[in-house]
Coordinates of C-alpha atoms and ligand atoms in Angstrom, one line a residue:
X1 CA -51.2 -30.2 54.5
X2 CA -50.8 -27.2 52.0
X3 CA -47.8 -25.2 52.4
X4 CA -49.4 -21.8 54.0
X5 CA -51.0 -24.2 56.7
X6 CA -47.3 -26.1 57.5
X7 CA -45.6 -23.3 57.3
X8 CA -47.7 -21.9 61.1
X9 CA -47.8 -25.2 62.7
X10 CA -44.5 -26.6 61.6
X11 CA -42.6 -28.4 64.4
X12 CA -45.4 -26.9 66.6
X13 CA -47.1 -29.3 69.4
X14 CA -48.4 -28.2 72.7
X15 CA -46.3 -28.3 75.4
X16 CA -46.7 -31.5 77.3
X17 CA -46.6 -30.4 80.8
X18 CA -48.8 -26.8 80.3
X19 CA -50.2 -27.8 77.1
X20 CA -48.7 -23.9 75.7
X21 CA -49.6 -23.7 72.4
X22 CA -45.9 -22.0 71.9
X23 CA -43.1 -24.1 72.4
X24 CA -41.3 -22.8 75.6
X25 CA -37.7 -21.0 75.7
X26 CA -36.3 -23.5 77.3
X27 CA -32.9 -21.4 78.6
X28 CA -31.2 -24.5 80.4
X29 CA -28.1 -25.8 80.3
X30 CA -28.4 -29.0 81.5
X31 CA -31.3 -31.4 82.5
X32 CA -31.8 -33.6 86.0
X33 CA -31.7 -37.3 85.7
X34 CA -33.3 -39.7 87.2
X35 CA -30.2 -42.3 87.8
X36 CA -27.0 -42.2 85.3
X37 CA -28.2 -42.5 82.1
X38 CA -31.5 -42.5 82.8
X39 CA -33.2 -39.2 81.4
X40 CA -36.2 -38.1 79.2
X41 CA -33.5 -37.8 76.0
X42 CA -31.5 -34.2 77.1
X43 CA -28.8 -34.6 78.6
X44 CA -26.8 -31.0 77.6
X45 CA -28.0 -28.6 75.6
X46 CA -25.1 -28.2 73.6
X47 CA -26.2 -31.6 72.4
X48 CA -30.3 -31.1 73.0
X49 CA -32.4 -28.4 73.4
X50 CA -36.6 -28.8 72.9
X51 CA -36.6 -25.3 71.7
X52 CA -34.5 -26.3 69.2
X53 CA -35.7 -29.3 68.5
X54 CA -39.1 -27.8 67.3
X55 CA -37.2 -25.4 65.6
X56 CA -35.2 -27.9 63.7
X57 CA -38.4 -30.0 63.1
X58 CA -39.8 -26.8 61.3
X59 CA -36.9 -26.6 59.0
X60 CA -37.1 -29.6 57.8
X61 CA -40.8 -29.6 57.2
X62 CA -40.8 -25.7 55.7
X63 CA -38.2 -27.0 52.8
X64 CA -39.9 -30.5 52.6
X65 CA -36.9 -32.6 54.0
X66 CA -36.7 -35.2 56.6
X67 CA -34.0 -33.2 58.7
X68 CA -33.1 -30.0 59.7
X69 CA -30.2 -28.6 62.0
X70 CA -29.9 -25.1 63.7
X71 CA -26.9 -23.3 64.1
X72 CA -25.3 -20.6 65.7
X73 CA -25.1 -18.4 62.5
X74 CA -25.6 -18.7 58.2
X75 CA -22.1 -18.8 58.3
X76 CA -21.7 -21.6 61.5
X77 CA -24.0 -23.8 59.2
X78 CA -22.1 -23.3 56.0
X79 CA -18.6 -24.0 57.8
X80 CA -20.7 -27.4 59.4
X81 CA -20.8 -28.5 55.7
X82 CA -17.1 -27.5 55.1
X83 CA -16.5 -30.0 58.1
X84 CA -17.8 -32.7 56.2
X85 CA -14.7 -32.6 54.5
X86 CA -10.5 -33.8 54.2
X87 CA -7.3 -32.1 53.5
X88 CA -6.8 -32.9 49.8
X89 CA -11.0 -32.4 48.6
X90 CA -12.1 -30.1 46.5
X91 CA -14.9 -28.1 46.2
X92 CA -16.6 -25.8 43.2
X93 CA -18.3 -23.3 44.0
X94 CA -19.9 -19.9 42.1
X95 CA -17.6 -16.9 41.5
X96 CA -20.4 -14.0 43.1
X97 CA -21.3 -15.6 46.6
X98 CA -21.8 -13.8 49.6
X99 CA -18.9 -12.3 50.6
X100 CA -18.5 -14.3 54.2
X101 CA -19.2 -17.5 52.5
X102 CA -16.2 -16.4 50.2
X103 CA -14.1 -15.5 53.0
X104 CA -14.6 -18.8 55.0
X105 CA -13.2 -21.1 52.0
X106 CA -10.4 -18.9 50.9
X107 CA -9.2 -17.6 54.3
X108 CA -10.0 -20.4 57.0
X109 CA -10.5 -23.4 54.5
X110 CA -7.7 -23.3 52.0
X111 CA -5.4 -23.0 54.8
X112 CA -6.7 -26.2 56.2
X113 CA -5.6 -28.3 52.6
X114 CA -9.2 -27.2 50.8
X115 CA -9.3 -26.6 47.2
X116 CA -11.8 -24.3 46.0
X117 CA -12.7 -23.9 42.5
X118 CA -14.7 -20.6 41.7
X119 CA -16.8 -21.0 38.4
X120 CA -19.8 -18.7 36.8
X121 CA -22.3 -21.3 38.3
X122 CA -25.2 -20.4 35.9
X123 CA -23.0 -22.3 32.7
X124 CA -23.6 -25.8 34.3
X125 CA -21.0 -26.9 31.3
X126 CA -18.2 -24.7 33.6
X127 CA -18.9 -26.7 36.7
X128 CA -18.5 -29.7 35.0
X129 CA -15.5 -29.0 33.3
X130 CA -14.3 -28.6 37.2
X131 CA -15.0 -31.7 38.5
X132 CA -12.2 -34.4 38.9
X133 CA -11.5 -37.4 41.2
X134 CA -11.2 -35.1 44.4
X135 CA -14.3 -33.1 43.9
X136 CA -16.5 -33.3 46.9
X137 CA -19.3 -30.9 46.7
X138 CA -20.7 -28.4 44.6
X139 CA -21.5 -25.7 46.5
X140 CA -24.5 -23.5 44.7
X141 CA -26.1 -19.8 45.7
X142 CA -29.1 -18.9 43.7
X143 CA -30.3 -16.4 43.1
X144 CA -26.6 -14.7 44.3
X145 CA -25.9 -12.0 46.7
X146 CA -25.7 -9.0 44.8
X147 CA -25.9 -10.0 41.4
X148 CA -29.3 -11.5 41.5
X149 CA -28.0 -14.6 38.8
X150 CA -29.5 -17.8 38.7
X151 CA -28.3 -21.2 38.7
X152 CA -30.5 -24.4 37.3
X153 CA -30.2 -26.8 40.5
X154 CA -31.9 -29.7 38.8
X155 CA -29.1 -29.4 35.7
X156 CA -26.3 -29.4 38.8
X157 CA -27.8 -32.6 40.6
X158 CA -27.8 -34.4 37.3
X159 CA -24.2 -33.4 36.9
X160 CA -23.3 -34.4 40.2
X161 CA -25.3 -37.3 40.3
X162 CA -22.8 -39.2 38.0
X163 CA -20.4 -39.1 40.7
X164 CA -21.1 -40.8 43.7
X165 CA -18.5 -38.6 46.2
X166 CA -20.4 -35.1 45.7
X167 CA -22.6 -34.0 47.5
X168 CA -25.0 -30.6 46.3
X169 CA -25.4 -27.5 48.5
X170 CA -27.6 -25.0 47.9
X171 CA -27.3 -21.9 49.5
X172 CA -31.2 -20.8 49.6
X173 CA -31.1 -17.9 51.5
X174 CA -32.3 -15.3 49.1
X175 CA -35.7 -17.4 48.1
X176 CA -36.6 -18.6 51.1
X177 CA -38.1 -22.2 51.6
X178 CA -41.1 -20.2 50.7
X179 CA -40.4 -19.4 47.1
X180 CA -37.5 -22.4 46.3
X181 CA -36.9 -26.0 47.4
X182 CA -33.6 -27.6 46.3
X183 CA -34.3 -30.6 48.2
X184 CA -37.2 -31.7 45.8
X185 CA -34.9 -30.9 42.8
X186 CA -32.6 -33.5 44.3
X187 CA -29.9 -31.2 46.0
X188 CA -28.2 -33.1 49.2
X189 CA -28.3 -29.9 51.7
X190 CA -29.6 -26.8 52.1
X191 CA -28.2 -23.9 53.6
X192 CA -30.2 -21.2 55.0
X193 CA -28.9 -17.9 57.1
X194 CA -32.2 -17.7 59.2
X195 CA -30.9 -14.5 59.7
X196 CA -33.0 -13.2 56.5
X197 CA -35.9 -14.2 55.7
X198 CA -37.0 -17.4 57.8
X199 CA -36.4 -14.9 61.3
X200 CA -37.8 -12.0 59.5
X201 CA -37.4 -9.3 61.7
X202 CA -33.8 -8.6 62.1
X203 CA -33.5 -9.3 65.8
X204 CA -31.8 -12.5 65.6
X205 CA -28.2 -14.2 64.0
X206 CA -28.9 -18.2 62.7
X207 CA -28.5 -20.4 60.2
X208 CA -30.2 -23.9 59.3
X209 CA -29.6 -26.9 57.1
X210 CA -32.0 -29.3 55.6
X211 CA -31.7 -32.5 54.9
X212 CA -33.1 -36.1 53.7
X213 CA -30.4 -38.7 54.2
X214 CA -30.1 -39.9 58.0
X215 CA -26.5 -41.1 57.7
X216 CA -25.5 -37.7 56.5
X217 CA -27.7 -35.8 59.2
X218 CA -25.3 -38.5 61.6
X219 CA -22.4 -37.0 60.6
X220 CA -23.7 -33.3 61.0
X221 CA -25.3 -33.6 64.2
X222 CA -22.0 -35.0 65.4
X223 CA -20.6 -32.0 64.0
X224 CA -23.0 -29.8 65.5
X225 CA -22.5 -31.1 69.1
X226 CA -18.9 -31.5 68.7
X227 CA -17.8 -28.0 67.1
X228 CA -21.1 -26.3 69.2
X229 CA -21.9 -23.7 67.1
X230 CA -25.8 -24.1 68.5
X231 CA -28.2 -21.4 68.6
X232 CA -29.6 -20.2 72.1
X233 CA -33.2 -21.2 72.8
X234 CA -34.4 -17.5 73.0
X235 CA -32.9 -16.8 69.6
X236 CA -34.9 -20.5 68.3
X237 CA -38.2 -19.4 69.5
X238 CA -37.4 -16.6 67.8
X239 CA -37.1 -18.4 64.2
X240 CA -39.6 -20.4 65.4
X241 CA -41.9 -17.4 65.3
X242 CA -40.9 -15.5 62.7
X243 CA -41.8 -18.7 60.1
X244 CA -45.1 -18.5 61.2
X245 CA -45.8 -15.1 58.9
X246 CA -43.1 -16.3 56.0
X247 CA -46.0 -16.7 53.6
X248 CA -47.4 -13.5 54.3
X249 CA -44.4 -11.8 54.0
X250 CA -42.7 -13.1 51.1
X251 CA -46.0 -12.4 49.3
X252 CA -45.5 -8.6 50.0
X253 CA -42.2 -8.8 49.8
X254 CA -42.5 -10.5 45.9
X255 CA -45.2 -7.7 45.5
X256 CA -43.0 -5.1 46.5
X257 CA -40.3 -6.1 44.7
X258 CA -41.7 -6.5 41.9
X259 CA -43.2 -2.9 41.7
X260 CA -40.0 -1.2 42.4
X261 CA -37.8 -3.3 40.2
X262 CA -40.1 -2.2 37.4
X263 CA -39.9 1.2 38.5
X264 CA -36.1 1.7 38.5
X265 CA -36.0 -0.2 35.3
X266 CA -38.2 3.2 34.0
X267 CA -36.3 5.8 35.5
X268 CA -34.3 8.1 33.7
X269 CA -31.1 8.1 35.9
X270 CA -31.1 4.1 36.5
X271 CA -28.5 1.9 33.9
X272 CA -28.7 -1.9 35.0
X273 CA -31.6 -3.5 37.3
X274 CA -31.0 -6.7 38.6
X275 CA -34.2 -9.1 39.6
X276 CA -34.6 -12.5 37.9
X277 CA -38.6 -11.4 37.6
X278 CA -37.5 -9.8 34.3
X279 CA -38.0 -12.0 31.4
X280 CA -34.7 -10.5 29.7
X281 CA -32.9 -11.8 32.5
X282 CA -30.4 -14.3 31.5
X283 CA -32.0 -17.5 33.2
X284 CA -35.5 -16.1 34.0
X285 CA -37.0 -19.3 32.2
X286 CA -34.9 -21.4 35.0
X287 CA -36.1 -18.7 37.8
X288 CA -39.7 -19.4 36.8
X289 CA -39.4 -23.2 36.4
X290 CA -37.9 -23.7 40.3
X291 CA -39.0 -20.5 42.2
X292 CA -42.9 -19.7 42.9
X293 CA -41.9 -16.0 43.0
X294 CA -38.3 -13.3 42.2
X295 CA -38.5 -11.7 46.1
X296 CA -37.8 -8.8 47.0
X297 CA -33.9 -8.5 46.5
X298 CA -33.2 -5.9 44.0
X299 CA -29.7 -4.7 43.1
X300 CA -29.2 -2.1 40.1
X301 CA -26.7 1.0 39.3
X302 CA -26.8 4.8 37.9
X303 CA -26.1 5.4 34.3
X304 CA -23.9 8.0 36.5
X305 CA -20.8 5.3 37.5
X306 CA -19.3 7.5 39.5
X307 CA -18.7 6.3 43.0
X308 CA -20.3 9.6 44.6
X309 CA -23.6 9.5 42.8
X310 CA -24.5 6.1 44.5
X311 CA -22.7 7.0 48.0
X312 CA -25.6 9.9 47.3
X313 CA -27.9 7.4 46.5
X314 CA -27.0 5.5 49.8
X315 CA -27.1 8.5 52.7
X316 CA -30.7 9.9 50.9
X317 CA -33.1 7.4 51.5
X318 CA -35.5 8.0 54.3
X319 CA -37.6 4.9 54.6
X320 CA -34.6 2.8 53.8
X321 CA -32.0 1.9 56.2
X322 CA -28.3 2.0 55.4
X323 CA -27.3 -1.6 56.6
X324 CA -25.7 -4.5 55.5
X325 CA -28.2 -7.9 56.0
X326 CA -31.4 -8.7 54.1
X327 CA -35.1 -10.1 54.7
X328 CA -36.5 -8.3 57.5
X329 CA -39.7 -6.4 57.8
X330 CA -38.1 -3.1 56.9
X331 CA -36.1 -2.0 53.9
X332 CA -32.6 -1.6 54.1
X333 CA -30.4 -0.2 51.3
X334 CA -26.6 -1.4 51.1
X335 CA -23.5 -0.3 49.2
X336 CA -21.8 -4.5 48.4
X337 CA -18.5 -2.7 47.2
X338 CA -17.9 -1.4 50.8
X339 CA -20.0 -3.3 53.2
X340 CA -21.3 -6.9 52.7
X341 CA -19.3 -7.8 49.7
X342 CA -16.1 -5.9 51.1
X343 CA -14.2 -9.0 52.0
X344 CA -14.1 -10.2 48.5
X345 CA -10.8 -8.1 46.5
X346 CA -11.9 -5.8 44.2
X347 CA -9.8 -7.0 41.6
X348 CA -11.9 -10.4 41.8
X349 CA -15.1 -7.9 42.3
X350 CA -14.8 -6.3 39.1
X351 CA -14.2 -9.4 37.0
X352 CA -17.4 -10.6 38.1
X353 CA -19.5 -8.0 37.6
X354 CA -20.0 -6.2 40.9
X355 CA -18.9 -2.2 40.8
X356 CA -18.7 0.1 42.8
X357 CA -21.4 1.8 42.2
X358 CA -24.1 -1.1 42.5
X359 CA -26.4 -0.4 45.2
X360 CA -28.5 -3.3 46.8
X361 CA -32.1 -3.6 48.0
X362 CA -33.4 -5.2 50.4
X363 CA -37.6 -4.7 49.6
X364 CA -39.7 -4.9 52.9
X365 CA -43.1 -5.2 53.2
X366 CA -43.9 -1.7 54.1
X367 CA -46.8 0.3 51.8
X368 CA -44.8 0.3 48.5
X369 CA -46.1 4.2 47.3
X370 CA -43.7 5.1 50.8
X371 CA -40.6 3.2 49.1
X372 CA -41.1 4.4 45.8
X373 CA -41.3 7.8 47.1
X374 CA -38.0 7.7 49.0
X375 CA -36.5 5.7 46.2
X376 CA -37.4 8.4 44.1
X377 CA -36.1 11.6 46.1
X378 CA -32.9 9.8 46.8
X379 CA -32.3 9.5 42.9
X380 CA -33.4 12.4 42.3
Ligands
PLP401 C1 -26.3 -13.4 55.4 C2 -25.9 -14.5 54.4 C3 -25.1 -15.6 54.8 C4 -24.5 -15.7 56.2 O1 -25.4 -15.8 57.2 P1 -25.2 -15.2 58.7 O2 -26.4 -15.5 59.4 O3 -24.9 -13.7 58.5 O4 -24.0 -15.9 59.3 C5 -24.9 -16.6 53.9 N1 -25.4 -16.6 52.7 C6 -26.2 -15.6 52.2 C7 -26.8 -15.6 50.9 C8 -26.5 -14.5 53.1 O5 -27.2 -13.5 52.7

């Protein structure tokens, strides 16, 4: 089946007793049996769900893995993989990841005996340099939240590959399954907050992982069930709809994007854009080699640095929303200094690139002339 076609009937089968060509919200807690121990495989939902189950059957399918797992947030799935983990491991990890992923390892993780090492992710050489007997996992984000940089994955897996402890995470968020697949490059896990892209519509808080090996998706079912950070079944049929449109969108989002990140690249007022669509980017030969298309997250700043010109910027737009999150329908405009990025310090901000004054983009898929437009009065 060709990806547009999976991608609608992904973990999709008529409902056996109606024959409902949507799965059903199944909002249950528990199911009858028929005698102890005898039941038709649910016996909790904490533990089993069939919404979820043909949610999680979607995952796996949309990134081309055998496995997939839903959770109650991006950042319940991310802390599932920390729980992989022992007192004493270490990770690596990139030095400009989303700021809650940041927060997790530095203020719940290191606490519980974690070492993290932060490196600049897209110089494979630095991660290897990090690795020693303890390391773990290698914990990737590409492109990253704000900064738009990329990371090879395939160059990662063949580091990590020479170690048989460590396992590869990639944080795929930003692409979508539609645009990346770190799976078929050989990565162990991937990470998605469904949140973004694979809901669409900003109506729902998830996360996913995908997977291929059945003793690891053992380990992180157990850890699903046993932690119980599981989605509801309203908020899977949810998911479960929105990937029936992700090929449509991310096509107008990539569109979108692309338009706009040429146009503030143009304008007189506009000093740095960041989209990996550019072929000046840094690694825009690796973009192009393991992403079908750049999306529609744009991030750039004003030649003016001051803080007020973007705060201007920010409370101008029409069209755009002032929020934090990404991936919906609409467009959204976001300050990382003050809102998602906040949690990181700004000392450790600054050293990696992200000012103050960087606004961030989230490119819907509405008529592009409208954002443009807006854009373009808010800049002045
Ligand atoms: C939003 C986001 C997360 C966290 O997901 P939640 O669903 O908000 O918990 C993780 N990684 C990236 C890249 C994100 O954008």
């Amino acid at each position: 089946m060709r990806k547009d076609t999976l991608i609608i009937h992904a973990g999709a089968h008529p409902d056996p007793s109606t024959g409902a060509i949507m799965t059903p919200i199944f909002q249950t807690s528990t199911y009858v049996q028929e005698a102890p121990g005898v039941n038709k495989g649910f016996e909790y939902a904490r533990s089993q769900n069939p919404t979820r189950q043909a949610l999680e059957e979607a995952f796996a399918q949309i990134e081309g893995g055998r496995y997939g797992l839903a959770f109650s947030s991006g950042v319940a799935a991310t802390d599932a993989v920390l729980r992989l983990l022992s007192p004493g491991d270490e990770v690596i990890c990139g030095n400009d990841m989303y700021g809650g992923t940041y927060r997790l390892f530095t203020k719940v993780y290191e606490r519980f005996g974690l070492k993290f090492h932060y490196v600049n992710t897209q110089e494979v050489g630095q991660i290897e340099a990090a690795i020693n007997e303890r390391t773990r996992l290698i914990w990737i984000e590409t492109p990253t939240n704000p900064l738009m940089n990329i990371t090879d994955i395939a160059a990662v897996v063949t580091i990590a590959r020479k170690h048989p402890d460590i396992l590869v995470t990639v944080d795929n968020t930003f692409a979508s399954p539609y645009l990346q697949n770190p799976l078929k490059l050989g990565a162990d896990i991937v990470m998605h907050s469904a949140t973004k892209y694979l809901g669409g519509h900003s109506d729902v808080i998830q996360g996913a992982l995908m997977l291929n090996d059945a003793a690891l998706r053992e380990r992180l079912y157990f850890i699903q069930k046993s932690c119980g950070a599981v989605p509801g079944p309203m908020d899977c049929f949810l998911v479960l709809r929105g990937i029936k449109t992700l090929h449509v969108r991310m096509e107008r989002h990539c569109a979108n994007g692309e338009r706009i990140a040429h146009w503030l690249r143009a304008h007189s007022k506009v000093d740095r854009v960041y989209w990996p669509g550019f072929t000046d980017h840094p690694n825009h030969d690796i973009a192009r080699a393991q992403m079908r298309g750049f999306g529609g997250m744009i991030s750039f700043t004003l030649k003016d640095e001051s803080t007020e010109a973007a705060m201007n910027v920010l409370s101008s737009t029409k069209v755009f929303s002032l929020a934090e999150s990404l991936g919906g329908v609409e467009s959204l405009i976001n300050h990382p200094a003050t809102m998602t990025h906040a949690s990181i310090p700004r000392e450790e901000r600054l050293k990696n690139g992200l000012s103050d004054g960087l606004i961030r983009l989230s490119v819907g898929i509405e008529d592009v002339e409208d954002l443009i437009e807006d854009l373009g009065q808010a800049i002045g």
